[in-house]
Amino acid sequence: MQREAYTPNTSASANQTSSSANPFPSQSADGKRPKVHYLCAMCEKDCYLAKDDPLRCHDCGHRIMKKTETKA
């Protein structure tokens, strides 16, 4: 005799609410990925990098980047 068997909720409405309630979406509403502002340590030029972009300056190729201060 089974005691307190676990039965997961498999209804369609439960699956829809869990996927649409994602607090950290991978893309913004317009379909573009959010980019972070960095400054190159060598040439001091602005670079905007997405999450999957390689950490390199677009102009000189230097790999040391300074993250600018974000204001909340």
PDB file of C-alpha atoms in Angstrom:
ATOM      1  CA  MET A   1       0.000   0.000   0.000  1.00  0.00           C
ATOM      2  CA  GLN A   2       1.429   3.380  -1.065  1.00  0.00           C
ATOM      3  CA  ARG A   3       1.621   6.249   1.392  1.00  0.00           C
ATOM      4  CA  GLU A   4       1.718   9.880   0.292  1.00  0.00           C
ATOM      5  CA  ALA A   5       2.590   9.225  -3.338  1.00  0.00           C
ATOM      6  CA  TYR A   6       3.741  12.303  -5.234  1.00  0.00           C
ATOM      7  CA  THR A   7       1.638  13.172  -8.274  1.00  0.00           C
ATOM      8  CA  PRO A   8       2.937  16.097 -10.360  1.00  0.00           C
ATOM      9  CA  ASN A   9       0.471  18.531 -11.881  1.00  0.00           C
ATOM     10  CA  THR A  10       0.467  17.917 -15.646  1.00  0.00           C
ATOM     11  CA  SER A  11      -2.398  20.159 -16.710  1.00  0.00           C
ATOM     12  CA  ALA A  12      -1.843  22.494 -19.674  1.00  0.00           C
ATOM     13  CA  SER A  13      -2.677  25.610 -17.650  1.00  0.00           C
ATOM     14  CA  ALA A  14       0.069  24.853 -15.110  1.00  0.00           C
ATOM     15  CA  ASN A  15       2.670  24.558 -17.888  1.00  0.00           C
ATOM     16  CA  GLN A  16       1.636  27.865 -19.459  1.00  0.00           C
ATOM     17  CA  THR A  17       1.785  29.844 -16.229  1.00  0.00           C
ATOM     18  CA  SER A  18       5.238  28.562 -15.304  1.00  0.00           C
ATOM     19  CA  SER A  19       6.781  29.432 -18.681  1.00  0.00           C
ATOM     20  CA  SER A  20       5.205  32.887 -18.954  1.00  0.00           C
ATOM     21  CA  ALA A  21       6.128  33.858 -15.382  1.00  0.00           C
ATOM     22  CA  ASN A  22       9.884  33.896 -16.093  1.00  0.00           C
ATOM     23  CA  PRO A  23      11.320  36.815 -14.046  1.00  0.00           C
ATOM     24  CA  PHE A  24      14.572  36.841 -16.076  1.00  0.00           C
ATOM     25  CA  PRO A  25      13.779  36.610 -19.789  1.00  0.00           C
ATOM     26  CA  SER A  26      16.713  35.878 -22.079  1.00  0.00           C
ATOM     27  CA  GLN A  27      15.577  38.513 -24.558  1.00  0.00           C
ATOM     28  CA  SER A  28      13.874  41.864 -24.235  1.00  0.00           C
ATOM     29  CA  ALA A  29      10.395  42.565 -25.610  1.00  0.00           C
ATOM     30  CA  ASP A  30      11.699  43.688 -29.023  1.00  0.00           C
ATOM     31  CA  GLY A  31      13.701  40.455 -29.509  1.00  0.00           C
ATOM     32  CA  LYS A  32      17.153  41.998 -29.027  1.00  0.00           C
ATOM     33  CA  ARG A  33      19.495  40.951 -26.255  1.00  0.00           C
ATOM     34  CA  PRO A  34      20.326  43.557 -23.629  1.00  0.00           C
ATOM     35  CA  LYS A  35      23.873  44.911 -23.893  1.00  0.00           C
ATOM     36  CA  VAL A  36      26.216  46.120 -21.162  1.00  0.00           C
ATOM     37  CA  HIS A  37      28.369  49.249 -21.502  1.00  0.00           C
ATOM     38  CA  TYR A  38      32.137  48.776 -21.149  1.00  0.00           C
ATOM     39  CA  LEU A  39      35.199  50.989 -21.707  1.00  0.00           C
ATOM     40  CA  CYS A  40      38.369  49.607 -23.252  1.00  0.00           C
ATOM     41  CA  ALA A  41      41.360  49.911 -20.897  1.00  0.00           C
ATOM     42  CA  MET A  42      43.752  50.543 -23.805  1.00  0.00           C
ATOM     43  CA  CYS A  43      41.993  52.982 -26.155  1.00  0.00           C
ATOM     44  CA  GLU A  44      39.191  54.214 -23.809  1.00  0.00           C
ATOM     45  CA  LYS A  45      36.487  53.679 -26.464  1.00  0.00           C
ATOM     46  CA  ASP A  46      32.918  52.688 -25.614  1.00  0.00           C
ATOM     47  CA  CYS A  47      31.880  49.094 -26.261  1.00  0.00           C
ATOM     48  CA  TYR A  48      28.446  47.573 -25.831  1.00  0.00           C
ATOM     49  CA  LEU A  49      28.633  43.815 -25.348  1.00  0.00           C
ATOM     50  CA  ALA A  50      25.862  41.239 -25.118  1.00  0.00           C
ATOM     51  CA  LYS A  51      26.051  38.217 -22.839  1.00  0.00           C
ATOM     52  CA  ASP A  52      27.463  35.845 -25.474  1.00  0.00           C
ATOM     53  CA  ASP A  53      29.837  38.332 -27.142  1.00  0.00           C
ATOM     54  CA  PRO A  54      33.587  37.760 -26.728  1.00  0.00           C
ATOM     55  CA  LEU A  55      35.209  40.154 -24.273  1.00  0.00           C
ATOM     56  CA  ARG A  56      37.285  42.194 -26.741  1.00  0.00           C
ATOM     57  CA  CYS A  57      37.388  45.828 -27.820  1.00  0.00           C
ATOM     58  CA  HIS A  58      35.795  46.338 -31.227  1.00  0.00           C
ATOM     59  CA  ASP A  59      38.495  48.820 -32.283  1.00  0.00           C
ATOM     60  CA  CYS A  60      41.858  47.653 -30.915  1.00  0.00           C
ATOM     61  CA  GLY A  61      41.135  44.041 -29.833  1.00  0.00           C
ATOM     62  CA  HIS A  62      42.327  44.597 -26.254  1.00  0.00           C
ATOM     63  CA  ARG A  63      40.823  42.157 -23.737  1.00  0.00           C
ATOM     64  CA  ILE A  64      40.805  44.257 -20.562  1.00  0.00           C
ATOM     65  CA  MET A  65      37.496  46.105 -20.302  1.00  0.00           C
ATOM     66  CA  LYS A  66      36.223  48.406 -17.558  1.00  0.00           C
ATOM     67  CA  LYS A  67      32.555  48.176 -16.713  1.00  0.00           C
ATOM     68  CA  THR A  68      30.948  51.582 -16.389  1.00  0.00           C
ATOM     69  CA  GLU A  69      28.922  52.456 -13.329  1.00  0.00           C
ATOM     70  CA  THR A  70      25.236  51.716 -13.611  1.00  0.00           C
ATOM     71  CA  LYS A  71      22.754  54.152 -12.134  1.00  0.00           C
ATOM     72  CA  ALA A  72      19.597  52.725 -10.663  1.00  0.00           C
TER      73      ALA A  72
END
